[in-house]
Short mmCIF file of C-alpha atoms and ligand atoms in Angstrom, two decimals:
data_model
loop_
_atom_site.label_atom_id
_atom_site.label_comp_id
_atom_site.label_asym_id
_atom_site.label_seq_id
_atom_site.Cartn_x
_atom_site.Cartn_y
_atom_site.Cartn_z
CA UNK A 7 -14.37 77.13 24.79
CA UNK A 8 -15.55 80.65 24.12
CA UNK A 9 -16.59 82.77 27.07
CA UNK A 10 -20.27 82.28 26.17
CA UNK A 11 -19.79 78.49 26.17
CA UNK A 12 -18.04 78.61 29.54
CA UNK A 13 -20.88 80.66 31.01
CA UNK A 14 -23.34 78.06 29.76
CA UNK A 15 -21.27 75.17 31.10
CA UNK A 16 -21.01 76.75 34.54
CA UNK A 17 -24.62 77.79 34.66
CA UNK A 18 -25.55 74.14 33.91
CA UNK A 19 -23.50 73.33 37.01
CA UNK A 20 -25.52 75.86 38.98
CA UNK A 21 -22.70 78.40 39.16
CA UNK A 22 -22.99 82.21 38.94
CA UNK A 23 -21.87 84.01 35.79
CA UNK A 24 -18.72 85.53 37.30
CA UNK A 25 -17.18 82.07 37.68
CA UNK A 26 -16.78 81.91 33.90
CA UNK A 27 -14.63 85.03 34.04
CA UNK A 28 -12.53 83.49 36.80
CA UNK A 29 -12.11 80.27 34.89
CA UNK A 30 -11.21 82.10 31.69
CA UNK A 31 -8.55 84.09 33.52
CA UNK A 32 -6.97 80.90 34.80
CA UNK A 33 -7.01 79.34 31.37
CA UNK A 34 -5.47 82.52 29.94
CA UNK A 35 -2.69 82.36 32.52
CA UNK A 36 -1.74 78.92 31.25
CA UNK A 37 -2.88 76.79 34.20
CA UNK A 38 -3.35 73.25 32.95
CA UNK A 39 -5.26 71.62 35.80
CA UNK A 40 -8.37 72.66 37.69
CA UNK A 41 -6.75 72.08 41.05
CA UNK A 42 -4.52 75.09 40.53
CA UNK A 43 -7.53 77.43 40.28
CA UNK A 44 -7.28 78.39 43.91
CA UNK A 45 -9.99 81.06 44.09
CA UNK A 46 -12.72 78.64 43.03
CA UNK A 47 -14.59 76.38 45.47
CA UNK A 48 -13.02 72.94 45.88
CA UNK A 49 -16.28 71.17 45.01
CA UNK A 50 -16.46 73.02 41.70
CA UNK A 51 -12.84 72.24 40.89
CA UNK A 52 -13.57 68.57 41.50
CA UNK A 53 -16.66 68.67 39.34
CA UNK A 54 -14.71 70.34 36.55
CA UNK A 55 -11.93 67.74 36.84
CA UNK A 56 -14.50 64.96 36.56
CA UNK A 57 -16.29 66.32 33.54
CA UNK A 58 -13.81 68.47 31.60
CA UNK A 59 -10.20 68.53 30.52
CA UNK A 60 -7.74 71.28 29.62
CA UNK A 61 -5.91 70.44 26.40
CA UNK A 62 -2.17 70.47 26.80
CA UNK A 63 0.89 69.29 24.96
CA UNK A 64 3.99 67.72 26.43
CA UNK A 65 7.43 68.73 25.20
CA UNK A 66 9.19 65.59 23.92
CA UNK A 67 12.03 67.34 22.15
CA UNK A 68 13.37 70.88 22.39
CA UNK A 69 16.04 71.99 19.96
CA UNK A 70 17.50 75.44 20.53
CA UNK A 71 19.47 77.20 17.81
CA UNK A 72 22.83 78.68 18.73
CA UNK A 73 22.77 81.13 15.82
CA UNK A 74 19.43 82.80 16.49
CA UNK A 75 16.90 82.19 19.25
CA UNK A 76 14.80 79.73 17.27
CA UNK A 77 13.44 76.79 19.25
CA UNK A 78 11.96 73.78 17.53
CA UNK A 79 9.61 71.53 19.47
CA UNK A 80 8.19 68.07 19.13
CA UNK A 81 5.10 67.85 21.32
CA UNK A 82 3.24 64.76 22.44
CA UNK A 83 -0.55 64.81 22.56
CA UNK A 84 -2.92 62.97 24.92
CA UNK A 85 -3.13 59.98 22.55
CA UNK A 86 0.62 59.57 22.07
CA UNK A 87 0.71 61.34 18.70
CA UNK A 88 3.53 63.77 17.90
CA UNK A 89 3.37 67.22 16.31
CA UNK A 90 5.88 69.99 15.61
CA UNK A 91 5.98 73.71 16.39
CA UNK A 92 8.67 76.32 15.93
CA UNK A 93 9.26 79.45 18.02
CA UNK A 94 11.05 82.26 16.18
CA UNK A 95 12.29 85.61 17.39
CA UNK A 96 11.91 88.62 15.15
CA UNK A 97 12.49 92.31 15.90
CA UNK A 98 8.79 92.82 16.52
CA UNK A 99 8.45 89.90 18.94
CA UNK A 100 7.96 86.16 19.04
CA UNK A 101 6.22 84.14 16.36
CA UNK A 102 5.04 80.56 16.73
CA UNK A 103 4.54 78.32 13.74
CA UNK A 104 1.83 75.82 14.66
CA UNK A 105 0.59 72.53 13.24
CA UNK A 106 -3.08 72.15 12.37
CA UNK A 107 -3.21 68.42 11.66
CA UNK A 108 -1.23 65.30 12.54
CA UNK A 109 0.26 64.50 9.17
CA UNK A 110 -1.46 65.73 6.03
CA UNK A 111 -3.43 64.10 3.25
CA UNK A 112 -2.50 66.58 0.52
CA UNK A 113 0.68 64.65 -0.39
CA UNK A 114 2.86 67.45 -1.84
CA UNK A 115 5.99 65.83 -3.27
CA UNK A 116 8.51 68.05 -1.46
CA UNK A 117 6.97 67.95 2.02
CA UNK A 118 7.69 65.45 4.80
CA UNK A 119 4.42 66.16 6.64
CA UNK A 120 2.37 64.25 4.09
CA UNK A 121 4.56 61.17 3.63
CA UNK A 122 2.37 58.94 5.81
CA UNK A 123 -0.90 60.69 5.09
CA UNK A 124 -3.21 62.13 7.73
CA UNK A 125 -3.48 60.63 11.23
CA UNK A 126 -6.10 63.03 12.56
CA UNK A 127 -7.19 66.64 12.78
CA UNK A 128 -6.04 68.79 15.69
CA UNK A 129 -8.68 70.42 17.83
CA UNK A 130 -8.67 74.20 18.25
CA UNK A 131 -7.43 73.76 21.82
CA UNK A 132 -4.52 71.61 20.66
CA UNK A 133 -3.56 74.49 18.36
CA UNK A 134 -3.78 76.96 21.27
CA UNK A 135 -1.81 74.61 23.51
CA UNK A 136 1.17 74.71 21.14
CA UNK A 137 1.45 78.47 21.65
CA UNK A 138 0.89 78.28 25.41
CA UNK A 139 3.54 75.58 25.84
CA UNK A 140 6.13 77.72 23.99
CA UNK A 141 5.18 80.74 26.11
CA UNK A 142 5.50 78.78 29.34
CA UNK A 143 8.74 77.11 28.35
CA UNK A 144 10.45 80.42 27.52
CA UNK A 145 8.59 82.73 29.86
CA UNK A 146 7.56 85.03 27.01
CA UNK A 147 4.43 86.33 25.29
CA UNK A 148 3.89 85.35 21.69
CA UNK A 149 2.70 88.16 19.43
CA UNK A 150 2.39 86.45 16.05
CA UNK A 151 1.19 83.08 14.84
CA UNK A 152 1.67 81.36 11.52
CA UNK A 153 -0.44 78.32 10.66
CA UNK A 154 2.35 76.85 8.60
CA UNK A 155 3.41 73.75 10.50
CA UNK A 156 2.20 70.25 9.75
CA UNK A 157 -1.14 69.90 8.07
CA UNK A 158 -3.50 71.76 5.80
CA UNK A 159 -5.58 74.20 7.88
CA UNK A 160 -8.38 74.43 5.31
CA UNK A 161 -8.68 70.62 5.35
CA UNK A 162 -9.46 71.06 9.06
CA UNK A 163 -11.68 74.05 8.47
CA UNK A 164 -13.98 74.15 11.50
CA UNK A 165 -11.19 73.67 14.03
CA UNK A 166 -9.00 76.24 12.29
CA UNK A 167 -11.77 78.84 12.33
CA UNK A 168 -12.53 78.07 15.96
CA UNK A 169 -8.85 78.46 16.75
CA UNK A 170 -8.80 81.88 15.05
CA UNK A 171 -11.80 82.99 17.08
CA UNK A 172 -10.37 81.74 20.37
CA UNK A 173 -6.79 82.94 19.95
CA UNK A 174 -7.93 86.46 19.04
CA UNK A 175 -10.54 86.76 21.79
CA UNK A 176 -9.65 89.55 24.22
CA UNK A 177 -10.70 87.22 27.00
CA UNK A 178 -8.39 84.53 25.64
CA UNK A 179 -4.87 84.78 24.29
CA UNK A 180 -5.74 88.11 22.69
CA UNK A 181 -3.45 87.76 19.68
CA UNK A 182 -4.89 90.05 17.01
CA UNK A 183 -5.99 88.44 13.76
CA UNK A 184 -3.75 90.91 11.90
CA UNK A 185 -0.84 89.09 13.52
CA UNK A 186 -1.86 85.70 12.21
CA UNK A 187 -1.11 84.03 8.86
CA UNK A 188 -2.91 81.00 7.52
CA UNK A 189 -1.12 79.05 4.83
CA UNK A 190 -2.95 76.83 2.36
CA UNK A 191 -1.82 74.63 -0.47
CA UNK A 192 -4.78 75.94 -2.47
CA UNK A 193 -7.95 74.32 -1.16
CA UNK A 194 -10.30 76.54 -3.17
CA UNK A 195 -13.50 75.42 -1.43
CA UNK A 196 -11.90 76.42 1.90
CA UNK A 197 -10.76 79.82 0.60
CA UNK A 198 -14.32 80.49 -0.54
CA UNK A 199 -15.71 79.57 2.88
CA UNK A 200 -13.04 81.53 4.75
CA UNK A 201 -13.89 84.65 2.74
CA UNK A 202 -17.30 84.72 4.40
CA UNK A 203 -15.69 85.25 7.82
CA UNK A 204 -13.78 88.29 6.56
CA UNK A 205 -11.00 87.76 9.13
CA UNK A 206 -8.19 90.33 8.86
CA UNK A 207 -5.57 87.57 8.82
CA UNK A 208 -2.91 87.19 6.14
CA UNK A 209 -3.77 84.46 3.70
CA UNK A 210 -0.66 82.68 2.39
CA UNK A 211 -1.00 80.62 -0.73
CA UNK A 212 1.59 77.94 -1.38
CA UNK A 213 1.80 78.47 -5.12
CA UNK A 214 5.28 77.07 -5.86
CA UNK A 215 4.84 77.02 -9.64
CA UNK A 216 3.16 79.26 -12.24
CA UNK A 217 2.46 76.48 -14.79
CA UNK A 218 -0.16 73.78 -14.22
CA UNK A 219 2.03 70.88 -15.40
CA UNK A 220 4.84 71.76 -12.98
CA UNK A 221 2.47 72.56 -10.12
CA UNK A 222 0.51 69.33 -10.61
CA UNK A 223 3.73 67.33 -10.49
CA UNK A 224 4.58 68.93 -7.13
CA UNK A 225 1.12 69.28 -5.61
CA UNK A 226 -1.76 66.85 -6.09
CA UNK A 227 -4.22 69.57 -5.05
CA UNK A 228 -3.55 71.30 -8.38
CA UNK A 229 -5.23 68.40 -10.17
CA UNK A 230 -8.42 69.27 -8.32
CA UNK A 231 -8.18 73.06 -8.47
CA UNK A 232 -5.80 74.40 -11.09
CA UNK A 233 -3.89 77.67 -10.98
CA UNK A 234 -6.59 79.67 -12.80
CA UNK A 235 -9.26 78.47 -10.35
CA UNK A 236 -7.00 79.15 -7.39
CA UNK A 237 -6.15 82.69 -8.49
CA UNK A 238 -9.79 83.42 -9.23
CA UNK A 239 -10.63 82.41 -5.65
CA UNK A 240 -7.78 84.62 -4.38
CA UNK A 241 -9.09 87.62 -6.28
CA UNK A 242 -12.57 87.11 -4.88
CA UNK A 243 -11.16 86.64 -1.40
CA UNK A 244 -9.23 89.90 -1.76
CA UNK A 245 -12.30 91.75 -2.99
CA UNK A 246 -14.02 90.95 0.30
CA UNK A 247 -11.15 91.22 2.77
CA UNK A 248 -9.03 93.90 1.00
CA UNK A 249 -6.00 92.21 2.54
CA UNK A 250 -2.73 91.68 0.71
CA UNK A 251 -2.15 88.01 -0.13
CA UNK A 252 1.18 86.32 0.37
CA UNK A 253 2.31 83.73 -2.19
CA UNK A 254 4.82 81.15 -1.02
CA UNK A 255 7.24 79.86 -3.62
CA UNK A 256 9.67 77.10 -2.58
CA UNK A 257 12.50 77.17 -5.10
CA UNK A 258 13.64 73.74 -6.25
CA UNK A 259 16.59 73.44 -8.57
CA UNK A 260 15.67 72.55 -12.11
CA UNK A 261 11.96 72.36 -11.33
CA UNK A 262 10.50 75.83 -10.83
CA UNK A 263 13.50 78.19 -10.85
CA UNK A 264 13.71 79.08 -14.56
CA UNK A 265 13.46 82.51 -16.17
CA UNK A 266 10.20 81.38 -17.82
CA UNK A 267 8.78 80.53 -14.40
CA UNK A 268 9.63 83.97 -13.02
CA UNK A 269 8.11 85.68 -16.05
CA UNK A 270 4.96 83.58 -15.95
CA UNK A 271 4.64 84.13 -12.19
CA UNK A 272 4.75 87.89 -12.68
CA UNK A 273 2.16 87.58 -15.45
CA UNK A 274 -0.39 85.54 -13.48
CA UNK A 275 -0.10 87.66 -10.34
CA UNK A 276 -0.97 90.88 -12.19
CA UNK A 277 -4.01 92.50 -10.65
CA UNK A 278 -3.58 90.86 -7.24
CA UNK A 279 -2.26 92.97 -4.37
CA UNK A 280 0.36 90.55 -3.16
CA UNK A 281 3.80 89.67 -1.96
CA UNK A 282 5.92 86.71 -3.06
CA UNK A 283 7.88 84.88 -0.40
CA UNK A 284 10.70 82.88 -1.94
CA UNK A 285 11.72 79.89 0.18
CA UNK A 286 14.89 77.98 -0.59
CA UNK A 287 13.49 74.41 -0.58
CA UNK A 288 14.34 72.50 2.54
CA UNK A 289 15.85 69.11 1.58
CA UNK A 290 13.85 66.07 2.73
CA UNK A 291 15.64 62.79 3.41
CA UNK A 292 13.05 60.73 1.53
CA UNK A 293 13.46 62.91 -1.56
CA UNK A 294 16.23 63.96 -3.91
CA UNK A 295 15.39 67.58 -4.74
CA UNK A 296 17.83 70.42 -4.06
CA UNK A 297 17.52 74.13 -3.54
CA UNK A 298 19.13 76.38 -6.16
CA UNK A 299 22.35 78.15 -5.14
CA UNK A 300 22.18 81.62 -3.58
CA UNK A 301 23.00 83.52 -6.80
CA UNK A 302 20.22 81.78 -8.67
CA UNK A 303 17.72 82.55 -5.91
CA UNK A 304 18.71 86.23 -5.91
CA UNK A 305 18.50 86.30 -9.69
CA UNK A 306 14.95 84.90 -9.54
CA UNK A 307 14.02 87.54 -6.97
CA UNK A 308 15.49 90.40 -9.01
CA UNK A 309 13.76 89.23 -12.15
CA UNK A 310 10.43 89.21 -10.33
CA UNK A 311 11.08 92.70 -8.95
CA UNK A 312 12.00 94.02 -12.38
CA UNK A 313 8.62 92.74 -13.54
CA UNK A 314 6.84 94.69 -10.80
CA UNK A 315 6.39 91.89 -8.25
CA UNK A 316 7.11 92.50 -4.60
CA UNK A 317 9.39 89.64 -3.50
CA UNK A 318 11.55 88.64 -0.55
CA UNK A 319 13.70 85.61 0.15
CA UNK A 320 12.62 84.06 3.41
CA UNK A 321 15.27 84.22 6.09
CA UNK A 322 16.28 80.76 7.24
CA UNK A 323 16.02 80.60 11.01
CA UNK A 324 17.42 77.83 13.16
CA UNK A 325 19.49 76.43 10.29
CA UNK A 326 21.89 74.75 12.73
CA UNK A 327 19.16 72.56 14.18
CA UNK A 328 17.21 69.85 12.46
CA UNK A 329 14.82 70.87 9.72
CA UNK A 330 11.09 70.98 10.29
CA UNK A 331 8.07 70.74 7.90
CA UNK A 332 7.26 67.29 9.29
CA UNK A 333 10.82 65.99 9.43
CA UNK A 334 11.35 66.50 13.15
CA UNK A 335 8.26 64.53 14.00
CA UNK A 336 9.29 61.70 11.67
CA UNK A 337 12.68 61.49 13.34
CA UNK A 338 11.20 61.56 16.85
CA UNK A 339 8.75 58.81 15.86
CA UNK A 340 11.53 56.62 14.45
CA UNK A 341 13.49 57.05 17.66
CA UNK A 342 10.46 56.00 19.71
CA UNK A 343 9.94 52.78 17.71
N1 SAH B 428 -0.48 72.91 4.33
C1 SAH B 428 -0.25 74.30 4.28
C2 SAH B 428 0.51 74.84 5.46
C3 SAH B 428 1.61 74.01 6.00
S1 SAH B 428 3.00 73.81 4.97
C4 SAH B 428 0.44 74.67 2.97
O1 SAH B 428 0.87 73.78 2.25
O2 SAH B 428 0.51 75.85 2.69
C5 SAH B 428 3.80 75.39 5.18
C6 SAH B 428 4.68 75.79 4.03
O3 SAH B 428 5.88 74.99 4.00
C7 SAH B 428 4.03 75.63 2.66
O4 SAH B 428 4.27 76.78 1.88
C8 SAH B 428 4.75 74.44 2.12
O5 SAH B 428 4.66 74.38 0.73
C9 SAH B 428 6.14 74.64 2.65
N2 SAH B 428 7.00 73.46 2.61
C10 SAH B 428 6.70 72.18 2.88
N3 SAH B 428 7.78 71.38 2.72
C11 SAH B 428 8.80 72.19 2.34
C12 SAH B 428 10.16 71.97 2.04
N4 SAH B 428 10.69 70.76 2.08
N5 SAH B 428 10.91 73.05 1.69
C13 SAH B 428 10.36 74.30 1.66
N6 SAH B 428 9.09 74.57 1.95
C14 SAH B 428 8.31 73.52 2.28
FE1 SF4 B 429 0.31 69.20 3.47
FE2 SF4 B 429 1.19 71.71 3.19
FE3 SF4 B 429 2.89 69.63 3.33
FE4 SF4 B 429 1.38 69.95 1.17
S1 SF4 B 429 2.97 71.34 1.90
S2 SF4 B 429 1.75 68.00 2.24
S3 SF4 B 429 -0.48 70.73 2.06
S4 SF4 B 429 1.55 70.33 4.93
#
């Protein structure tokens, strides 16, 4: 709830305004039951327990990397569903990669999150709870969030926007929108709606291929909105927000790693202030694709740079522990059955 909503809730219970501030402080500190809110009257705590709940997630699996400080989590939700999150340590602080849906209905061919379709949307508080659980578990403060876990955030638009408003509220977790990235597979209608909010977040577009035939074979969403329509929406989004856009490009051997792909990519991104993030594709058990070898990836990057495109190869964190992108959850689910 926003502070205004809390004030309204408490005033409906006949409580003074300052109680909302107290309650918000407790929520911000990560308390997950009303009983622990010791400076509030017992009768109010009981009333709150009867009528409200504080969303929380339970850690089912915790995998800690020995190479870097990455921790991968499988969380259980109130209804027994599982989701994944990853905590990563960078020089500038801690980043959490959160899920926005349970499963995904976009069905990209290389991604394990979509294999069984969508179970349900996550609420904004279930998104917040993923960050709070990682903070509690490691006794740290998270400074950056990437909405790049399971699910398509723009297919869960209202909850994603509500999450952005809550997480950045100075009365809430107070993580600045400039420290948040939202990744989309290219839901153009969602990009157009998001533009209206003019959030200073980083929009990441999972492009993965510069030709429609290749992209459509990897991503069903391209059959609805093709590359030209997607890039048009990106340009309009950038006109409003003036923020640099990040394009994700998962390199798959023999699919999208050719010289022609690099050249076409540079051509279509002309005129967009952007950055290309090259991701060596993460193998998925149910699939047979492979990532190109290191030399080929570097070659692709250099070619892009020589054509004037800003590109980096994403550092692989936590490579000694199980992969993510929906695979951890699948494994945990299989183990439970
Ligand atoms: N649904 C959103 C955000 C979640 S997916 C989206 O698609 O953008 C986050 C990122 O992981 C996307 O760029 C997605 O394409 C990428 N991804 C999914 N499976 C992958 C895999 N097996 N290897 C590499 N990247 C993968
Ligand atoms: Fe969904 Fe993103 Fe995975 Fe595609 S890549 S199936 S949109 S989570």
